[in-house]
């Protein structure tokens, strides 16, 4: 199965294993809660999905690579204790707490979460002295004499022997005690993830043209040559930083991430073309609606690979706009909720004698403490984490502004807060209007270039795949999108988008 299906399977396992009856006991007894064993090539996202699963299920995560452990750190160190048997005292060997099990208890104490996932990576690459302990761990959920706590799901990951010389095969007895999931790379599934992570547009459009370069593993006389999804994602990050710094990218840099010289050279050539198209087609003019007939004619008569590249450029830019609108909406909504809480405190008869700044500082302290706790538990994705941080900083700025005005009465203070918040709402509206305008202009350009051809089908399909464009269109609408959906690809996913729009219309506004 692909990585998305594996993630869903793990989520279902967590939900099933943590289900309790009316007495608070787990419905599936501990002995029947099989560990999940993920087997697949390196770099396809086995480790990354564990953070997503833990966050989405609201449970803790403790992650270890077993190759970093010795038998002593995994099982514990031996020490001599004395016990009495049959009226006689004997010296016996006991073990200190396993470092791994101790980390689970530390995580529970740190986060306040009593349930979670213990993830052991590279489990079939354990050292020779540790291998028997790994079998015991999978079979009995223990390290030495110490058990994994109740409510913790064990997930292990490993690579097949063809990818790692250090691999030790599991016997049938062990495999018969786990839920084994074989994971294969899948570009279409990774692309959904890539859009949400804002992977560089050049990478997405290149892989759309050359899907077989998404994952490659070859053995040559000079050793392994490979490209993995992890490599593409890490490359995306450095590409964006290099662009910001004005540093030129060449094949020598690319091969550090795409460790297959032929593919690295090919992508280097494509990257030059990608940047050339950005200039040739005057991307900014298209988004502003000021495109020329020459640009339309050039694209309509271009080779198919060039058309895909220009579509990729437009989709990447629109995705950036939609992400900004999404982040702005998250921040404004969260700030609005915080200000509603502040208003309640201002109006509470129990807080009548309390100065407004003490009430605001109390709210700020609560928000900061909650944010710290959520970060420790790793329960926030990057977008929500950014929104939380921006909300706290904005509240601090508001307090500073109002103190500078010398206001004391709570009513006057809150009126000033409302006026300040109106600026945030206006910025949110501006981001939405920019996204709407640029999406409309892109449709107008593509209509002139392609009409309702296959290129428009690709454009609509990519909009439907992209997390940010789906959120944006669901909340703000797009007549052109609905028009071409009905004509080209109207299916259940599009129906769900229309349903989301109706739900969004019914939601409350940012009023006090």
Short mmCIF file of C-alpha atoms in Angstrom, two decimals, residues 136-453:
data_model
loop_
_atom_site.label_atom_id
_atom_site.label_comp_id
_atom_site.label_asym_id
_atom_site.label_seq_id
_atom_site.Cartn_x
_atom_site.Cartn_y
_atom_site.Cartn_z
CA UNK A 136 11.12 -9.95 22.80
CA UNK A 137 9.99 -6.33 22.40
CA UNK A 138 7.74 -7.13 19.43
CA UNK A 139 6.42 -10.34 20.96
CA UNK A 140 5.94 -9.31 24.62
CA UNK A 141 6.01 -5.47 24.46
CA UNK A 142 8.85 -5.38 26.99
CA UNK A 143 12.48 -4.28 27.15
CA UNK A 144 14.07 -6.65 29.64
CA UNK A 145 11.86 -6.67 32.73
CA UNK A 146 10.15 -3.37 31.87
CA UNK A 147 6.86 -3.25 29.95
CA UNK A 148 5.60 -0.57 27.61
CA UNK A 149 2.80 1.24 29.54
CA UNK A 150 -0.86 0.49 28.86
CA UNK A 151 -2.37 2.71 26.16
CA UNK A 152 0.80 2.90 24.08
CA UNK A 153 0.81 1.49 20.54
CA UNK A 154 4.10 0.09 19.27
CA UNK A 155 4.98 0.97 15.68
CA UNK A 156 8.25 -0.22 14.17
CA UNK A 157 9.75 0.51 10.77
CA UNK A 158 12.44 -1.19 8.74
CA UNK A 159 13.94 -1.49 5.27
CA UNK A 160 13.90 -4.64 3.12
CA UNK A 161 17.30 -6.39 2.84
CA UNK A 162 17.93 -5.14 -0.70
CA UNK A 163 18.26 -1.60 0.69
CA UNK A 164 20.41 -2.28 3.73
CA UNK A 165 23.20 -4.82 4.27
CA UNK A 166 22.72 -4.69 8.06
CA UNK A 167 19.16 -6.03 7.89
CA UNK A 168 18.22 -9.10 9.93
CA UNK A 169 15.23 -11.08 8.72
CA UNK A 170 12.40 -11.65 11.21
CA UNK A 171 11.30 -15.24 11.70
CA UNK A 172 7.73 -16.45 11.23
CA UNK A 173 7.14 -16.56 15.00
CA UNK A 174 7.80 -12.82 15.22
CA UNK A 175 5.93 -11.87 12.04
CA UNK A 176 2.92 -13.82 13.32
CA UNK A 177 2.70 -11.36 16.22
CA UNK A 178 2.69 -8.07 14.28
CA UNK A 179 0.51 -6.15 11.80
CA UNK A 180 2.92 -6.05 8.85
CA UNK A 181 2.38 -3.29 6.30
CA UNK A 182 4.48 -3.15 3.13
CA UNK A 183 4.78 0.45 1.90
CA UNK A 184 5.60 1.49 -1.66
CA UNK A 185 6.42 4.97 -3.06
CA UNK A 186 3.49 6.69 -4.81
CA UNK A 187 3.94 10.09 -6.46
CA UNK A 188 0.25 11.04 -6.60
CA UNK A 189 -0.12 10.48 -2.86
CA UNK A 190 3.13 12.31 -2.08
CA UNK A 191 1.98 15.23 -4.23
CA UNK A 192 -0.97 15.89 -1.87
CA UNK A 193 1.50 16.05 1.01
CA UNK A 194 3.91 18.15 -1.06
CA UNK A 195 1.29 20.81 -1.76
CA UNK A 196 0.53 21.17 1.95
CA UNK A 197 4.26 21.40 2.74
CA UNK A 198 4.69 24.03 -0.02
CA UNK A 199 7.29 21.99 -1.91
CA UNK A 200 9.05 24.09 -4.56
CA UNK A 201 6.95 24.46 -7.71
CA UNK A 202 9.83 23.45 -9.99
CA UNK A 203 10.07 20.08 -8.25
CA UNK A 204 6.33 19.40 -8.53
CA UNK A 205 6.08 20.34 -12.20
CA UNK A 206 9.29 18.42 -13.04
CA UNK A 207 8.03 15.26 -11.35
CA UNK A 208 4.68 15.68 -13.09
CA UNK A 209 6.60 15.37 -16.36
CA UNK A 210 9.03 12.67 -15.17
CA UNK A 211 7.19 10.62 -12.57
CA UNK A 212 9.75 7.80 -12.77
CA UNK A 213 12.32 10.17 -11.23
CA UNK A 214 10.25 10.54 -8.06
CA UNK A 215 11.91 7.47 -6.53
CA UNK A 216 14.86 5.60 -7.97
CA UNK A 217 17.33 3.08 -6.57
CA UNK A 218 20.05 1.65 -8.79
CA UNK A 219 23.13 -0.47 -8.08
CA UNK A 220 26.18 0.31 -10.21
CA UNK A 221 29.87 -0.60 -10.11
CA UNK A 222 30.40 2.72 -8.29
CA UNK A 223 27.81 1.91 -5.64
CA UNK A 224 24.19 2.91 -5.05
CA UNK A 225 22.61 5.74 -7.01
CA UNK A 226 19.30 6.91 -5.69
CA UNK A 227 16.64 9.59 -5.43
CA UNK A 228 14.01 9.55 -2.67
CA UNK A 229 10.99 11.66 -1.66
CA UNK A 230 13.00 12.76 1.39
CA UNK A 231 15.71 14.01 -0.97
CA UNK A 232 13.20 16.02 -3.01
CA UNK A 233 11.68 17.58 0.12
CA UNK A 234 15.06 18.55 1.58
CA UNK A 235 16.10 19.92 -1.80
CA UNK A 236 12.93 22.05 -1.90
CA UNK A 237 13.87 23.68 1.40
CA UNK A 238 17.40 24.57 0.31
CA UNK A 239 16.22 25.78 -3.12
CA UNK A 240 13.88 28.31 -1.51
CA UNK A 241 16.61 29.56 0.82
CA UNK A 242 19.11 29.84 -2.06
CA UNK A 243 16.57 31.83 -4.08
CA UNK A 244 16.02 34.20 -1.16
CA UNK A 245 19.78 34.66 -0.77
CA UNK A 246 20.34 35.04 -4.52
CA UNK A 247 22.66 32.01 -4.68
CA UNK A 248 22.87 30.22 -8.02
CA UNK A 249 21.96 26.52 -8.08
CA UNK A 250 23.94 24.08 -10.22
CA UNK A 251 24.15 20.31 -10.75
CA UNK A 252 26.99 20.09 -8.23
CA UNK A 253 24.67 21.26 -5.48
CA UNK A 254 21.69 19.23 -6.69
CA UNK A 255 23.61 15.93 -6.70
CA UNK A 256 24.14 16.37 -2.95
CA UNK A 257 20.39 15.79 -2.54
CA UNK A 258 19.57 13.81 -5.69
CA UNK A 259 22.32 11.22 -5.40
CA UNK A 260 21.94 10.09 -8.98
CA UNK A 261 24.19 12.21 -11.26
CA UNK A 262 22.08 11.74 -14.41
CA UNK A 263 18.86 12.81 -12.66
CA UNK A 264 20.59 15.71 -10.91
CA UNK A 265 21.89 17.04 -14.25
CA UNK A 266 18.47 16.60 -15.84
CA UNK A 267 16.75 18.53 -13.05
CA UNK A 268 19.42 21.26 -13.24
CA UNK A 269 18.57 21.75 -16.94
CA UNK A 270 14.87 21.79 -16.14
CA UNK A 271 15.35 24.34 -13.36
CA UNK A 272 17.00 26.71 -15.86
CA UNK A 273 14.03 26.27 -18.21
CA UNK A 274 11.54 26.75 -15.36
CA UNK A 275 13.10 30.09 -14.43
CA UNK A 276 13.27 31.08 -18.11
CA UNK A 277 9.53 30.42 -18.55
CA UNK A 278 8.83 32.63 -15.55
CA UNK A 279 10.42 35.53 -17.46
CA UNK A 280 9.27 34.60 -20.98
CA UNK A 281 5.60 34.39 -20.03
CA UNK A 282 5.64 37.39 -17.65
CA UNK A 283 4.03 35.46 -14.80
CA UNK A 284 3.18 38.57 -12.79
CA UNK A 285 1.32 40.09 -15.75
CA UNK A 286 -0.80 36.94 -16.11
CA UNK A 287 -1.80 37.07 -12.44
CA UNK A 288 -2.64 40.78 -12.74
CA UNK A 289 -4.78 40.11 -15.82
CA UNK A 290 -2.41 42.13 -18.03
CA UNK A 291 -1.21 39.23 -20.20
CA UNK A 292 -0.60 39.76 -23.92
CA UNK A 293 -1.89 37.94 -26.98
CA UNK A 294 1.72 36.99 -27.70
CA UNK A 295 1.94 35.08 -24.39
CA UNK A 296 -1.36 33.32 -25.14
CA UNK A 297 -0.23 32.36 -28.65
CA UNK A 298 3.20 31.20 -27.43
CA UNK A 299 1.69 28.90 -24.80
CA UNK A 300 -1.07 27.46 -26.99
CA UNK A 301 1.50 26.39 -29.62
CA UNK A 302 4.18 25.23 -27.13
CA UNK A 303 5.29 21.64 -26.57
CA UNK A 304 3.31 19.72 -23.96
CA UNK A 305 6.20 19.67 -21.45
CA UNK A 306 6.43 23.46 -21.70
CA UNK A 307 2.68 23.77 -21.13
CA UNK A 308 2.96 21.62 -18.00
CA UNK A 309 5.83 23.75 -16.74
CA UNK A 310 3.89 27.00 -17.17
CA UNK A 311 0.87 25.42 -15.47
CA UNK A 312 3.22 24.44 -12.65
CA UNK A 313 4.47 28.02 -12.35
CA UNK A 314 0.93 29.38 -12.13
CA UNK A 315 -0.21 26.72 -9.67
CA UNK A 316 2.82 27.31 -7.46
CA UNK A 317 2.19 31.05 -7.31
CA UNK A 318 -1.54 30.59 -6.66
CA UNK A 319 -0.76 28.06 -3.95
CA UNK A 320 1.44 30.64 -2.21
CA UNK A 321 -1.43 33.15 -2.33
CA UNK A 322 -3.94 30.61 -1.03
CA UNK A 323 -1.57 29.63 1.78
CA UNK A 324 -1.21 33.27 2.84
CA UNK A 325 -5.01 33.60 2.88
CA UNK A 326 -5.31 30.38 4.89
CA UNK A 327 -2.73 31.54 7.44
CA UNK A 328 -4.41 34.94 7.65
CA UNK A 329 -7.77 33.31 8.27
CA UNK A 330 -6.35 30.99 10.96
CA UNK A 331 -4.70 33.91 12.74
CA UNK A 332 -7.69 36.26 12.54
CA UNK A 333 -10.12 33.58 13.72
CA UNK A 334 -7.90 32.62 16.66
CA UNK A 335 -7.29 36.24 17.63
CA UNK A 336 -11.04 36.89 17.47
CA UNK A 337 -11.67 33.97 19.83
CA UNK A 338 -9.05 35.27 22.27
CA UNK A 339 -10.62 38.74 22.23
CA UNK A 340 -14.05 37.24 22.91
CA UNK A 341 -12.56 35.56 25.99
CA UNK A 342 -11.09 38.91 27.04
CA UNK A 343 -14.45 40.62 26.57
CA UNK A 344 -16.10 38.05 28.86
CA UNK A 345 -13.53 38.81 31.55
CA UNK A 346 -14.03 42.55 31.15
CA UNK A 347 -17.80 42.11 31.59
CA UNK A 348 -17.68 39.56 34.42
CA UNK A 349 -19.03 40.86 37.76
CA UNK A 350 -16.23 38.89 39.46
CA UNK A 351 -13.61 41.00 37.66
CA UNK A 352 -15.26 44.38 38.16
CA UNK A 353 -12.50 45.70 40.42
CA UNK A 354 -9.63 44.10 38.50
CA UNK A 355 -7.70 46.50 36.21
CA UNK A 356 -7.99 45.73 32.50
CA UNK A 357 -4.25 45.17 32.06
CA UNK A 358 -4.21 42.47 34.77
CA UNK A 359 -7.06 40.67 33.00
CA UNK A 360 -5.26 40.90 29.67
CA UNK A 361 -1.97 39.71 31.15
CA UNK A 362 -3.80 36.80 32.79
CA UNK A 363 -5.24 35.79 29.41
CA UNK A 364 -1.81 36.12 27.81
CA UNK A 365 -0.23 33.92 30.45
CA UNK A 366 -2.87 31.23 29.89
CA UNK A 367 -2.37 31.36 26.12
CA UNK A 368 1.41 31.13 26.46
CA UNK A 369 1.26 28.21 28.92
CA UNK A 370 -1.21 26.32 26.70
CA UNK A 371 1.01 26.95 23.67
CA UNK A 372 4.09 25.63 25.49
CA UNK A 373 2.21 22.51 26.57
CA UNK A 374 0.89 21.89 23.03
CA UNK A 375 4.40 22.26 21.64
CA UNK A 376 5.80 19.75 24.13
CA UNK A 377 3.09 17.29 23.13
CA UNK A 378 3.79 18.01 19.41
CA UNK A 379 0.05 18.46 18.85
CA UNK A 380 0.34 21.44 16.47
CA UNK A 381 1.14 21.47 12.77
CA UNK A 382 3.28 24.30 11.39
CA UNK A 383 0.33 26.46 10.30
CA UNK A 384 -1.45 26.31 13.66
CA UNK A 385 1.83 26.80 15.52
CA UNK A 386 2.45 29.97 13.52
CA UNK A 387 -1.11 31.15 14.17
CA UNK A 388 -0.75 30.59 17.94
CA UNK A 389 2.54 32.51 18.02
CA UNK A 390 1.14 35.40 15.95
CA UNK A 391 -1.94 35.63 18.20
CA UNK A 392 0.18 35.89 21.35
CA UNK A 393 2.44 38.51 19.77
CA UNK A 394 -0.56 40.51 18.54
CA UNK A 395 -2.15 40.51 22.01
CA UNK A 396 1.12 41.78 23.49
CA UNK A 397 1.25 44.53 20.84
CA UNK A 398 -2.38 45.52 21.54
CA UNK A 399 -1.70 45.79 25.26
CA UNK A 400 1.34 47.98 24.59
CA UNK A 401 -0.67 50.24 22.24
CA UNK A 402 -3.46 50.76 24.76
CA UNK A 403 -1.10 51.43 27.64
CA UNK A 404 0.49 54.10 25.46
CA UNK A 405 -2.91 55.79 25.12
CA UNK A 406 -3.34 55.90 28.90
CA UNK A 407 -6.85 54.36 28.85
CA UNK A 408 -8.24 52.93 32.10
CA UNK A 409 -11.96 52.20 31.59
CA UNK A 410 -12.61 48.69 30.28
CA UNK A 411 -15.27 49.86 27.79
CA UNK A 412 -12.91 52.40 26.26
CA UNK A 413 -10.10 49.83 26.20
CA UNK A 414 -12.21 47.27 24.37
CA UNK A 415 -13.40 49.82 21.82
CA UNK A 416 -9.74 50.51 21.06
CA UNK A 417 -9.09 46.75 20.81
CA UNK A 418 -11.97 46.41 18.31
CA UNK A 419 -10.57 49.25 16.21
CA UNK A 420 -7.14 47.60 16.23
CA UNK A 421 -8.63 44.20 15.35
CA UNK A 422 -10.43 45.77 12.38
CA UNK A 423 -7.00 46.28 10.78
CA UNK A 424 -6.32 42.53 11.05
CA UNK A 425 -9.70 41.77 9.47
CA UNK A 426 -8.94 44.22 6.64
CA UNK A 427 -5.60 42.50 5.97
CA UNK A 428 -7.36 39.12 5.88
CA UNK A 429 -9.88 40.47 3.36
CA UNK A 430 -7.06 41.88 1.22
CA UNK A 431 -5.34 38.47 1.09
CA UNK A 432 -8.62 36.81 0.08
CA UNK A 433 -9.30 39.42 -2.61
CA UNK A 434 -5.79 38.96 -4.01
CA UNK A 435 -6.29 35.20 -4.22
CA UNK A 436 -9.70 35.57 -5.87
CA UNK A 437 -8.43 38.09 -8.42
CA UNK A 438 -5.32 36.12 -9.37
CA UNK A 439 -7.27 32.85 -9.68
CA UNK A 440 -9.82 34.56 -11.95
CA UNK A 441 -7.06 36.10 -14.11
CA UNK A 442 -5.30 32.74 -14.40
CA UNK A 443 -8.52 31.13 -15.61
CA UNK A 444 -8.97 33.90 -18.20
CA UNK A 445 -5.42 33.36 -19.51
CA UNK A 446 -5.80 29.57 -19.69
CA UNK A 447 -9.20 29.89 -21.40
CA UNK A 448 -7.64 31.92 -24.19
CA UNK A 449 -4.68 29.55 -24.49
CA UNK A 450 -6.42 26.17 -24.16
CA UNK A 451 -10.19 26.58 -24.01
CA UNK A 452 -11.60 23.49 -22.29
CA UNK A 453 -8.76 21.24 -23.45
#
